[in-house]
Coordinates of C-alpha atoms in Angstrom, one line a residue:
D1 CA 0.0 0.0 0.0
Q2 CA 2.9 2.4 0.6
D3 CA 3.3 3.6 -3.0
N4 CA -0.4 4.4 -3.1
V5 CA -0.6 6.6 0.0
Y6 CA -1.2 10.3 -0.7
Q7 CA 1.4 12.5 0.9
G8 CA 0.5 16.1 1.5
I9 CA -2.4 18.0 3.0
W10 CA -5.9 16.5 3.0
T11 CA -9.1 16.7 5.1
N12 CA -9.9 13.8 7.4
W13 CA -13.6 14.3 7.9
S14 CA -13.7 11.8 10.8
R15 CA -12.2 14.7 12.9
G16 CA -15.2 16.9 12.2
S17 CA -14.9 20.2 10.4
A18 CA -12.5 21.1 7.6
T19 CA -10.5 23.1 10.0
M20 CA -10.0 20.4 12.6
G21 CA -9.8 17.7 10.0
A22 CA -7.0 19.3 8.0
T23 CA -4.3 16.6 8.0
L24 CA -0.7 16.5 6.8
T25 CA 0.6 13.0 5.9
T26 CA 4.3 12.4 5.3
T27 CA 6.8 9.5 5.4
R28 CA 7.6 8.1 8.8
Q29 CA 11.2 9.4 8.6
K30 CA 10.1 12.9 7.9
G31 CA 7.4 12.6 10.5
D32 CA 9.9 11.6 13.2
L33 CA 12.0 14.6 12.3
L34 CA 9.0 16.9 12.6
I35 CA 8.0 15.4 16.0
A36 CA 11.6 15.7 17.3
F37 CA 11.8 19.4 16.1
T38 CA 8.5 20.2 17.7
A39 CA 9.6 18.5 20.9
L40 CA 12.5 21.0 21.0
F41 CA 10.5 24.0 19.8
V42 CA 7.9 23.8 22.5
P43 CA 10.3 24.1 25.5
Y44 CA 12.1 27.0 23.8
V45 CA 8.8 28.8 23.4
M46 CA 8.0 28.2 27.1
S47 CA 11.4 29.7 28.0
R48 CA 10.6 32.8 26.0
L49 CA 7.2 33.0 27.7
W50 CA 9.1 32.8 31.0
R51 CA 11.2 35.8 30.0
I52 CA 8.0 37.7 29.3
F53 CA 6.7 36.8 32.7
C54 CA 10.0 37.9 34.3
L55 CA 10.0 41.2 32.5
A56 CA 6.4 41.9 33.6
S57 CA 7.1 40.9 37.2
H58 CA 10.3 42.9 37.4
Q59 CA 8.5 46.0 36.2
L60 CA 5.7 45.3 38.6
Y61 CA 8.0 45.0 41.6
S62 CA 10.4 47.8 40.6
T63 CA 10.3 50.8 42.9
P64 CA 12.7 53.7 43.6
S65 CA 12.0 53.4 47.3
S66 CA 14.5 51.6 49.5
R67 CA 13.9 47.9 49.8
D68 CA 15.6 45.0 51.7
T69 CA 18.1 42.6 50.3
I70 CA 15.6 39.8 49.5
H71 CA 13.7 42.3 47.2
H72 CA 16.8 43.1 45.2
Q73 CA 17.9 39.5 45.0
R74 CA 14.5 38.6 43.6
Q75 CA 14.8 41.4 41.0
V76 CA 18.3 40.1 40.0
I77 CA 16.9 36.6 39.6
L78 CA 13.9 37.8 37.5
R79 CA 16.3 39.7 35.3
N80 CA 18.9 36.9 34.7
S81 CA 17.0 33.5 34.8
S82 CA 16.8 32.2 31.3
N83 CA 14.1 29.7 32.0
A84 CA 11.8 28.6 34.8
D85 CA 14.2 25.8 36.0
S86 CA 17.1 28.2 36.6
G87 CA 14.8 30.8 38.1
L88 CA 13.3 28.3 40.6
A89 CA 16.7 27.0 41.5
S90 CA 17.9 30.5 42.3
L91 CA 14.8 31.3 44.3
L92 CA 15.2 28.1 46.3
L93 CA 18.8 29.1 47.1
V94 CA 17.6 32.5 48.3
L95 CA 15.0 30.8 50.6
L96 CA 17.7 28.5 51.9
A97 CA 20.1 31.3 52.6
W98 CA 17.4 33.3 54.5
R99 CA 15.9 30.3 56.2
H100 CA 16.5 31.8 59.7
S101 CA 14.7 35.0 58.9
P102 CA 11.1 35.7 59.8
W103 CA 8.7 34.0 57.3
K104 CA 7.0 37.2 56.4
H105 CA 10.0 38.1 54.3
F106 CA 9.5 35.0 52.1
G107 CA 6.1 36.3 50.9
R108 CA 7.9 38.1 48.2
I109 CA 9.6 34.9 47.0
F110 CA 6.7 32.4 47.1
P111 CA 4.6 33.9 44.3
V112 CA 7.4 33.9 41.8
A113 CA 8.5 30.4 42.9
F114 CA 4.9 29.2 42.5
F115 CA 4.7 30.6 38.9
A116 CA 8.1 29.0 38.2
I117 CA 6.8 25.6 39.3
C118 CA 3.7 26.2 37.1
F119 CA 5.9 27.0 34.1
I120 CA 8.0 23.8 34.7
I121 CA 4.9 21.6 34.8
A122 CA 3.4 23.3 31.8
T123 CA 6.6 22.9 29.8
T124 CA 6.8 19.2 30.8
I125 CA 3.2 18.6 29.7
A126 CA 3.5 20.6 26.5
G127 CA 6.7 18.7 25.6
G128 CA 5.0 15.4 26.2
Y129 CA 2.0 16.3 24.2
S130 CA 4.1 17.8 21.4
S131 CA 5.5 14.3 20.8
Q132 CA 2.0 13.1 20.3
I133 CA 1.0 15.5 17.6
S134 CA 1.0 12.5 15.2
T135 CA -0.4 9.7 17.5
A136 CA -3.3 12.0 18.7
V137 CA -4.5 12.2 15.1
G138 CA -4.1 8.4 14.6
N139 CA -2.5 6.5 11.8
E140 CA -5.2 7.0 9.1
V141 CA -3.9 7.8 5.7
L142 CA -5.6 8.5 2.3
L143 CA -5.1 6.4 -0.7
K144 CA -4.4 7.9 -4.1
G145 CA -6.8 5.6 -6.0
E146 CA -4.9 5.8 -9.2
H147 CA -5.6 2.2 -10.2
C148 CA -9.2 2.2 -8.9
A149 CA -11.5 -0.3 -10.6
I150 CA -14.2 -2.7 -9.9
L151 CA -13.9 -6.4 -10.7
S152 CA -17.1 -7.1 -12.6
T153 CA -19.2 -10.1 -11.5
D154 CA -21.5 -10.1 -14.6
I155 CA -20.9 -12.5 -17.4
Q156 CA -22.1 -10.7 -20.5
G157 CA -20.3 -12.7 -23.1
Q158 CA -17.2 -10.4 -23.2
F159 CA -15.0 -12.5 -21.0
N160 CA -13.1 -15.5 -22.2
S161 CA -12.4 -18.6 -20.2
T162 CA -9.0 -17.4 -19.1
T163 CA -10.5 -14.2 -17.7
E164 CA -13.2 -16.1 -15.9
M165 CA -10.5 -18.4 -14.4
L166 CA -8.4 -15.5 -13.2
K167 CA -11.5 -13.9 -11.8
S168 CA -12.3 -17.0 -9.8
I169 CA -8.8 -17.2 -8.5
H170 CA -8.9 -13.6 -7.5
L171 CA -12.2 -14.0 -5.7
T172 CA -11.1 -17.1 -4.0
K173 CA -7.9 -15.4 -2.7
S174 CA -10.0 -12.4 -1.5
L175 CA -12.3 -14.7 0.4
D176 CA -9.4 -16.6 1.8
D177 CA -8.1 -13.3 3.2
A178 CA -11.6 -12.4 4.5
I179 CA -11.8 -15.8 6.2
N180 CA -8.5 -15.4 7.9
Y181 CA -9.3 -11.8 8.9
A182 CA -12.7 -12.9 10.3
Q183 CA -11.1 -15.7 12.3
Q184 CA -8.5 -13.3 13.7
C185 CA -10.2 -9.9 14.0
Y186 CA -13.8 -10.8 14.6
S187 CA -13.0 -13.4 17.2
S188 CA -13.4 -12.8 20.9
T189 CA -10.2 -14.8 21.5
P190 CA -7.7 -13.7 18.7
S191 CA -4.4 -15.5 18.4
G192 CA -2.5 -12.3 17.5
V193 CA -1.0 -13.7 14.3
L194 CA -2.6 -11.3 11.8
D195 CA -2.5 -7.5 11.8
C196 CA -6.0 -6.2 12.5
D197 CA -5.0 -2.5 12.1
R198 CA -5.3 -2.1 8.4
F199 CA -8.9 -0.9 8.1
V200 CA -10.2 2.2 9.7
V201 CA -12.0 0.0 12.3
R202 CA -10.9 -3.4 13.5
N203 CA -14.3 -5.0 12.7
I204 CA -17.9 -4.0 12.0
A205 CA -20.0 -4.6 15.1
T206 CA -23.3 -6.5 14.8
V207 CA -25.9 -4.5 16.7
I208 CA -28.5 -7.3 16.8
K209 CA -27.6 -11.0 17.3
D210 CA -30.9 -12.8 17.8
Y211 CA -30.4 -16.6 18.3
A212 CA -34.1 -17.1 19.1
A213 CA -35.6 -15.5 16.1
G214 CA -38.8 -16.6 14.3
C215 CA -39.0 -18.3 10.9
P216 CA -38.2 -15.9 8.1
F217 CA -40.4 -17.9 5.8
A218 CA -43.8 -19.5 6.1
S219 CA -43.9 -20.9 9.6
D220 CA -44.7 -24.5 8.6
I221 CA -41.5 -24.9 6.5
C222 CA -39.0 -24.1 9.3
R223 CA -37.8 -26.9 11.5
D224 CA -38.3 -24.6 14.5
N225 CA -40.0 -21.2 14.8
A226 CA -38.2 -20.0 17.9
T227 CA -34.5 -21.0 17.6
N228 CA -33.5 -19.4 14.3
I229 CA -31.0 -16.6 13.8
R230 CA -31.2 -13.0 12.8
L231 CA -28.2 -10.7 12.4
D232 CA -28.4 -7.0 11.8
T233 CA -25.5 -4.6 11.4
G234 CA -27.6 -1.5 12.1
H235 CA -26.7 1.6 10.0
I236 CA -23.0 1.6 9.1
D237 CA -21.5 4.9 8.3
S238 CA -19.5 4.8 5.0
N239 CA -16.8 7.1 6.5
D240 CA -16.5 5.6 10.0
Y241 CA -16.6 1.9 9.0
F242 CA -15.6 1.6 5.3
G243 CA -13.1 4.5 5.3
L244 CA -14.8 6.5 2.4
N245 CA -13.6 9.9 3.5
A246 CA -16.4 12.4 3.2
P247 CA -18.2 15.2 5.1
K248 CA -21.5 14.2 6.8
N249 CA -23.7 15.6 4.1
Q250 CA -22.0 13.4 1.5
R251 CA -21.8 10.1 3.3
L252 CA -23.7 6.9 2.9
S253 CA -25.2 4.7 5.5
F254 CA -25.5 0.9 4.8
R255 CA -27.4 -1.7 6.6
Q256 CA -27.5 -5.5 6.1
V257 CA -29.8 -8.0 7.8
L258 CA -29.5 -11.8 7.5
S259 CA -32.1 -14.2 8.8
C260 CA -31.6 -18.0 8.5
A261 CA -33.4 -21.2 9.5
P262 CA -33.0 -24.9 8.9
L263 CA -35.8 -26.1 6.6
K264 CA -38.0 -29.2 6.8
T265 CA -37.5 -31.8 4.1
N266 CA -40.7 -33.9 4.6
G267 CA -43.0 -33.2 1.7
Y268 CA -40.3 -31.4 -0.2
T269 CA -38.2 -34.3 -1.5
G270 CA -38.4 -36.7 -4.4
T271 CA -36.3 -39.2 -6.2
V272 CA -34.6 -39.0 -9.6
T273 CA -33.0 -42.0 -11.4
I274 CA -30.1 -41.3 -13.7
L275 CA -28.1 -44.1 -15.3
N276 CA -29.7 -46.6 -12.9
K277 CA -28.7 -44.6 -9.9
T278 CA -31.3 -43.1 -7.6
F279 CA -30.8 -39.5 -6.3
T280 CA -32.8 -37.5 -3.8
S281 CA -34.1 -34.2 -5.1
Y282 CA -35.2 -31.3 -3.0
N283 CA -38.1 -29.2 -4.3
Y284 CA -37.9 -25.7 -3.0
G285 CA -38.2 -24.0 -6.4
T286 CA -37.3 -24.1 -10.0
I287 CA -34.4 -23.0 -12.1
A288 CA -34.8 -21.1 -15.3
V289 CA -33.2 -22.6 -18.4
V290 CA -32.3 -21.2 -21.8
A291 CA -35.4 -21.2 -24.0
V292 CA -36.2 -20.1 -27.6
P293 CA -36.0 -16.3 -27.8
M294 CA -39.2 -14.4 -28.6
D295 CA -40.0 -10.8 -29.3
G296 CA -41.7 -8.8 -26.6
D297 CA -41.1 -6.7 -23.5
F298 CA -41.1 -8.4 -20.1
P299 CA -39.3 -7.7 -16.7
L300 CA -36.2 -9.6 -15.7
S301 CA -35.2 -10.6 -12.2
D302 CA -31.5 -10.8 -11.1
S303 CA -31.9 -14.5 -10.4
D304 CA -32.9 -17.6 -12.3
F305 CA -34.2 -19.2 -9.1
R306 CA -38.0 -19.3 -8.6
P307 CA -38.7 -20.3 -5.0
I308 CA -41.9 -22.0 -4.0
P309 CA -44.4 -19.8 -2.1
A310 CA -43.4 -21.2 1.3
V311 CA -39.9 -19.9 1.0
R312 CA -40.7 -16.8 -1.0
N313 CA -39.8 -13.5 0.5
M314 CA -40.2 -10.5 -1.8
N315 CA -38.3 -8.2 0.7
G316 CA -35.0 -10.0 0.5
D317 CA -32.7 -12.3 -1.5
I318 CA -33.4 -16.0 -0.9
I319 CA -30.5 -18.3 -0.5
I320 CA -30.8 -22.0 0.2
V321 CA -27.7 -23.8 1.3
F322 CA -27.6 -27.6 1.2
L323 CA -25.3 -29.5 3.6
S324 CA -24.3 -32.9 2.4
G325 CA -22.3 -35.5 4.4
N326 CA -20.2 -36.8 1.4
G327 CA -18.8 -39.6 3.5
I328 CA -18.0 -37.5 6.6
L329 CA -18.5 -39.4 9.8
F330 CA -19.4 -37.9 13.2
D331 CA -17.8 -39.0 16.5
K332 CA -21.1 -38.6 18.3
Q333 CA -24.8 -38.1 17.5
S334 CA -25.6 -34.5 16.5
G335 CA -28.9 -32.9 17.6
D336 CA -28.1 -29.8 15.5
A337 CA -31.0 -28.8 13.3
W338 CA -28.9 -28.6 10.2
Y339 CA -26.3 -31.2 10.7
R340 CA -28.8 -33.9 11.9
A341 CA -26.3 -36.8 12.2
R342 CA -28.1 -39.4 14.3
S343 CA -27.9 -42.5 12.2
Y344 CA -25.4 -45.1 13.2
S345 CA -22.7 -45.6 10.5
R346 CA -19.9 -48.0 11.5
N347 CA -17.4 -48.9 14.2
L348 CA -13.8 -47.6 14.0
T349 CA -10.6 -48.7 15.6
T350 CA -7.6 -46.5 16.1
T351 CA -4.1 -47.7 15.7
G352 CA -2.3 -47.6 19.0
A353 CA -5.5 -47.2 21.0
S354 CA -7.8 -49.7 22.5
G355 CA -11.6 -49.9 22.2
I356 CA -14.1 -49.3 19.4
R357 CA -15.3 -45.9 18.3
Y358 CA -18.9 -45.6 17.2
T359 CA -19.5 -43.2 14.3
Y360 CA -22.6 -41.6 12.9
Q361 CA -23.7 -40.2 9.6
F362 CA -26.3 -37.7 8.1
D363 CA -29.9 -38.8 8.5
E364 CA -30.5 -37.6 4.9
A365 CA -28.6 -37.1 1.7
A366 CA -28.6 -33.3 2.3
S367 CA -30.0 -30.8 4.8
P368 CA -31.3 -27.4 3.6
L369 CA -30.8 -24.1 5.3
G370 CA -32.8 -21.2 4.1
C371 CA -31.6 -17.6 4.4
V372 CA -33.1 -14.2 3.6
Q373 CA -30.6 -11.4 3.1
Q374 CA -31.7 -7.8 3.0
Y375 CA -30.0 -4.5 2.3
Q376 CA -30.7 -0.8 3.0
W377 CA -29.0 2.4 2.0
C378 CA -29.5 5.7 3.7
N379 CA -28.5 9.3 3.3
P380 CA -27.3 10.4 6.8
S381 CA -27.8 14.1 5.9
Y382 CA -31.6 13.5 6.5
S383 CA -32.9 13.2 10.0
G384 CA -33.9 9.8 11.3
T385 CA -34.8 7.2 8.6
S386 CA -36.3 9.8 6.2
G387 CA -33.3 9.4 4.0
C388 CA -33.4 5.6 3.9
G389 CA -34.5 3.4 1.1
P390 CA -36.4 0.2 1.7
L391 CA -35.0 -2.8 3.6
A392 CA -35.2 -5.0 0.5
N393 CA -33.5 -7.4 -1.9
R394 CA -30.6 -6.1 -4.0
A395 CA -32.6 -5.8 -7.2
A396 CA -35.3 -3.6 -5.5
L397 CA -32.6 -1.6 -3.8
K398 CA -30.9 -0.8 -7.1
S399 CA -34.0 0.8 -8.5
A400 CA -34.7 2.8 -5.3
V401 CA -31.4 4.5 -4.7
G402 CA -29.8 7.5 -6.5
A403 CA -26.7 7.5 -8.7
R404 CA -24.4 8.3 -5.8
F405 CA -25.1 4.8 -4.3
L406 CA -24.5 2.8 -7.5
W407 CA -20.7 2.8 -7.5
T408 CA -20.7 1.7 -3.9
M409 CA -23.2 -1.1 -4.6
M410 CA -21.2 -2.3 -7.6
V411 CA -18.1 -2.4 -5.4
Q412 CA -19.8 -4.5 -2.8
Q413 CA -21.9 -6.9 -4.9
S414 CA -19.2 -9.6 -5.4
L415 CA -18.5 -10.7 -1.9
D416 CA -20.9 -9.3 0.6
N417 CA -23.6 -12.0 0.3
I418 CA -24.0 -15.6 1.5
N419 CA -24.2 -16.9 -2.0
G420 CA -20.8 -15.5 -3.0
V421 CA -19.2 -16.8 0.2
V422 CA -20.6 -20.3 0.0
T423 CA -20.4 -20.7 -3.7
Q424 CA -16.7 -19.6 -3.8
M425 CA -15.5 -21.3 -0.7
G426 CA -17.8 -24.3 -0.3
A427 CA -17.2 -26.3 2.9
K428 CA -14.2 -24.2 3.8
S429 CA -16.6 -21.5 4.9
L430 CA -18.0 -23.7 7.7
A431 CA -16.9 -23.0 11.2
S432 CA -17.1 -26.7 11.9
Q433 CA -14.1 -27.3 9.6
S434 CA -11.8 -26.4 12.5
S435 CA -12.8 -29.7 14.2
L436 CA -12.8 -31.9 11.1
Y437 CA -10.0 -34.4 11.2
S438 CA -9.3 -37.3 8.7
G439 CA -12.9 -37.4 7.6
I440 CA -14.3 -37.4 11.1
Q441 CA -16.3 -34.5 12.3
M442 CA -15.8 -33.8 16.0
N443 CA -17.3 -31.5 18.7
I444 CA -20.5 -30.6 16.9
T445 CA -22.7 -28.6 19.3
D446 CA -26.5 -28.3 19.1
N447 CA -26.1 -24.8 17.7
Q448 CA -23.4 -25.5 15.2
W449 CA -25.5 -24.2 12.3
Q450 CA -25.8 -20.9 14.1
L451 CA -22.0 -20.8 14.5
D452 CA -21.7 -21.5 10.8
V453 CA -24.1 -18.7 9.8
T454 CA -22.3 -16.3 12.2
N455 CA -19.0 -17.3 10.5
W456 CA -20.4 -16.5 7.1
W457 CA -21.7 -13.2 8.4
N458 CA -18.3 -12.3 9.8
I459 CA -16.6 -13.3 6.5
M460 CA -19.1 -11.1 4.6
L461 CA -18.4 -8.1 6.9
S462 CA -14.7 -8.7 6.6
A463 CA -15.0 -8.9 2.8
A464 CA -17.1 -5.7 2.9
Q465 CA -14.3 -3.9 4.7
S466 CA -11.6 -5.1 2.3
I467 CA -13.5 -4.8 -1.0
F468 CA -13.4 -1.0 -0.8
V469 CA -9.7 -0.9 -0.1
D470 CA -9.0 -3.5 -2.8
T471 CA -11.0 -1.5 -5.3
A472 CA -9.0 1.7 -4.6
L473 CA -5.7 -0.2 -4.8
R474 CA -6.7 -2.4 -7.8
Q475 CA -3.6 -3.6 -9.6
S476 CA -4.5 -4.9 -13.1
A477 CA -3.5 -8.5 -13.1
R478 CA -2.6 -9.7 -16.5
G479 CA -5.7 -11.2 -18.2
L480 CA -8.2 -9.4 -15.9
E481 CA -8.3 -6.1 -17.8
P482 CA -11.6 -7.0 -19.6
A483 CA -13.3 -7.6 -16.3
L484 CA -12.3 -4.3 -14.7
I485 CA -14.8 -1.4 -14.6
S486 CA -13.1 2.0 -14.2
P487 CA -14.9 5.0 -12.6
A488 CA -17.1 6.7 -15.2
N489 CA -17.7 10.1 -13.8
E490 CA -16.3 12.7 -11.4
Y491 CA -18.3 11.4 -8.4
E492 CA -17.0 7.9 -8.9
R493 CA -13.4 9.2 -9.3
Q494 CA -13.9 11.2 -6.1
L495 CA -14.9 8.0 -4.2
C496 CA -11.8 6.3 -5.6
N497 CA -9.6 9.0 -4.2
S498 CA -11.4 9.1 -0.8
Q499 CA -10.4 5.7 0.6
K500 CA -8.7 5.7 4.0
I501 CA -6.7 2.9 5.6
R502 CA -4.5 2.8 8.7
S503 CA -0.8 2.5 8.2
T504 CA 2.2 2.9 10.5
A505 CA 4.6 3.4 7.5
Y506 CA 3.4 7.0 7.4
A507 CA 2.9 9.8 9.9
S508 CA -0.2 12.0 9.9
F509 CA -0.4 15.3 11.7
S510 CA -3.2 17.7 12.6
L511 CA -2.5 20.7 10.4
F512 CA -4.5 22.9 12.8
G513 CA -2.4 21.6 15.7
L514 CA 0.9 22.2 13.8
L515 CA -0.1 25.7 12.7
F516 CA -1.4 26.6 16.2
T517 CA 1.8 25.3 17.8
Y518 CA 4.2 27.0 15.4
V519 CA 2.3 30.3 14.8
T520 CA 1.5 30.8 18.5
G521 CA 5.1 29.9 19.4
A522 CA 6.5 32.2 16.8
I523 CA 4.3 35.1 18.1
I524 CA 5.5 34.4 21.7
I525 CA 9.2 34.3 20.6
M526 CA 8.8 37.5 18.6
I527 CA 7.1 39.4 21.5
S528 CA 9.8 38.2 23.9
Y529 CA 12.5 39.7 21.7
L530 CA 10.6 42.9 20.8
L531 CA 9.8 43.9 24.4
D532 CA 13.3 45.2 25.2
P533 CA 13.6 47.4 22.1
I534 CA 10.0 48.7 22.6
L535 CA 10.7 49.6 26.2
S536 CA 14.0 51.2 25.2
C537 CA 12.2 53.3 22.6
L538 CA 9.5 54.4 25.1
H539 CA 12.2 55.3 27.6
K540 CA 14.2 57.4 25.2
R541 CA 11.3 59.2 23.5
R542 CA 8.6 59.4 26.2
K543 CA 10.5 58.9 29.4
Y544 CA 8.1 55.9 30.1
K545 CA 8.7 54.3 33.5
Q546 CA 12.3 55.4 33.6
Y547 CA 13.3 53.9 36.9
E548 CA 11.7 50.5 36.1
Y549 CA 13.5 50.4 32.7
I550 CA 16.8 51.5 34.1
E551 CA 16.6 48.9 36.9
W552 CA 15.8 46.2 34.3
C553 CA 18.9 47.2 32.3
T554 CA 21.3 47.5 35.3
N555 CA 20.2 44.2 36.9
Q556 CA 21.6 42.4 34.0
T557 CA 24.8 40.4 34.7
M558 CA 27.2 42.6 32.7
Q559 CA 25.7 45.8 34.1
L560 CA 26.0 44.5 37.7
H561 CA 29.6 43.8 36.9
R562 CA 30.0 47.4 35.7
L563 CA 28.3 48.8 38.8
A564 CA 30.7 46.9 41.0
H565 CA 33.8 48.3 39.3
S566 CA 32.4 51.8 38.8
E567 CA 32.4 52.3 42.6
L568 CA 36.2 51.9 42.5
E569 CA 36.6 54.5 39.8
C570 CA 38.8 52.2 37.7
G571 CA 37.9 53.9 34.5
E572 CA 35.2 55.3 32.3
W573 CA 32.5 53.1 31.0
S574 CA 30.5 53.3 27.7
Y575 CA 27.2 51.8 26.6
C576 CA 26.0 51.8 30.2
M577 CA 22.4 51.0 29.2
D578 CA 23.2 48.3 26.7
S579 CA 23.6 44.6 27.2
V580 CA 27.4 44.8 27.3
P581 CA 29.1 47.9 28.7
I582 CA 32.7 48.4 27.8
T583 CA 35.8 50.4 28.9
D584 CA 38.9 51.7 27.1
T585 CA 41.1 48.8 26.2
K586 CA 43.9 50.2 28.4
V587 CA 41.7 50.2 31.6
K588 CA 42.7 47.7 34.2
L589 CA 39.8 46.6 36.5
A590 CA 40.3 45.6 40.1
S591 CA 40.9 42.0 41.1
L592 CA 39.5 40.2 44.1
D593 CA 40.8 40.9 47.5
I594 CA 40.8 37.6 49.2
S595 CA 42.4 38.6 52.5
D596 CA 39.2 37.6 54.1
L597 CA 38.3 34.3 52.6
K598 CA 34.8 34.4 53.9
A599 CA 34.1 37.9 52.5
P600 CA 36.1 38.5 49.3
K601 CA 35.7 41.9 47.7
L602 CA 37.1 44.0 44.9

């Protein structure tokens, strides 16, 4: 995926508005450099903010009236501490030196010390959060969609056998990936082998899991009317779950409902003799066959299956899945409504083990499971369900939705249904395969069929997650070009360029956060360096706060050094209001008099 990730500025609509969603995506190496630079920039900004605080405090406390030593030491500290850490250390030394004095004198130190502590805490927190300017946004990235195309599932005579074979191989691989992802990322006890962090969400939650649902068909054809299964995704936001990046008024909402029940066979079976062999037939409908073409207009359904009235449901797609034993033996009798293996088969012995194992087989040649699959699309920009189409079969849904839904429906149609999963994967799609060993089926529970349906459901949802990403990243395999459908209009191209995934190979940053950090920091830095020249200008031109300004200048380290030597009249000084006062190069300043080691002086 790395070569297909968009690098630059884009809007991640999951973060709300265009302002808050503005995102910068870059390579991980460049992102790490930006994080490191920001982590250094923020403490520097805080140190300049401390200098502003020191200047304001120094001006506030400055007075021409006589004050005690603690006052003047505090003023010197405010003038010369480069950051809150050094300021606090100096203030603590003052407190330590005057520890035997009355506490009332410390009242002038505590406020400044308190603010120094606050600055240190704020600097630490800001530095910590600055290193998370990428992780706070998450690892969502936008795909370019340059190779975006849908793999057509319609056979319209334009595909040769090679193309059809390649299509089948591709779909099988996609479903294999979906099965593996469902087993790992939809399981309550994942093994941790696969990476579940590719899609924008780990999995699509099922809001309704009803394992005691009624019969989705006529009540007299289901084996039980109170132990069936109904699964409902609820309304799935195309941005939040499928990663189709769009503002709320341009999103889609998708819902899928699956209802299944084991079907009765009594009264719906017959026998067929072919080449002196007798087969059991199951009569739940008819299959259309090629007939002589005739002129005329008539409606066409998307299916050639014509179910009998008992299993007909006009509000959904009907799928009947037949489970056949095909020589599989069971280690114990199964009371499951679909597996129904209660007939004794034969005794088995195991090499190296004593005793005889009884095995069982299917009661009938095949066991039918009927399912109704329903779909619904909504426009979330409308309130409630007013923007929703009907909960219906796919054919009815196509005629009910607008053009903006069609591309998304075409993307999904290949893998997000029971028929596609079971037809393509066969017995491999059954959850019971995990306990099948050497032709013997073990550990079949009484609700095994519900576990199988739930597994199909998870595979479908997993496939629905991957199909959008696969469409955006479509790489034209040799021979598949005739089966690929490219976007036909601007809206479809926009969808292709709106696919998000999660990737740790890139770093994404909140553009608002970056701009706020650097613009605010630059303003603070600029103000901190401009205050001195501004005060100097006001002092010279308007005599503004002359004593406060002069004290600020003379409390600086170099000026204190000048004042100490000026009292000895060692020479004339120049630039007495600047940062660095100087003398004539021939002037010799006094050295320390260390005759009293405890009180050296000039």
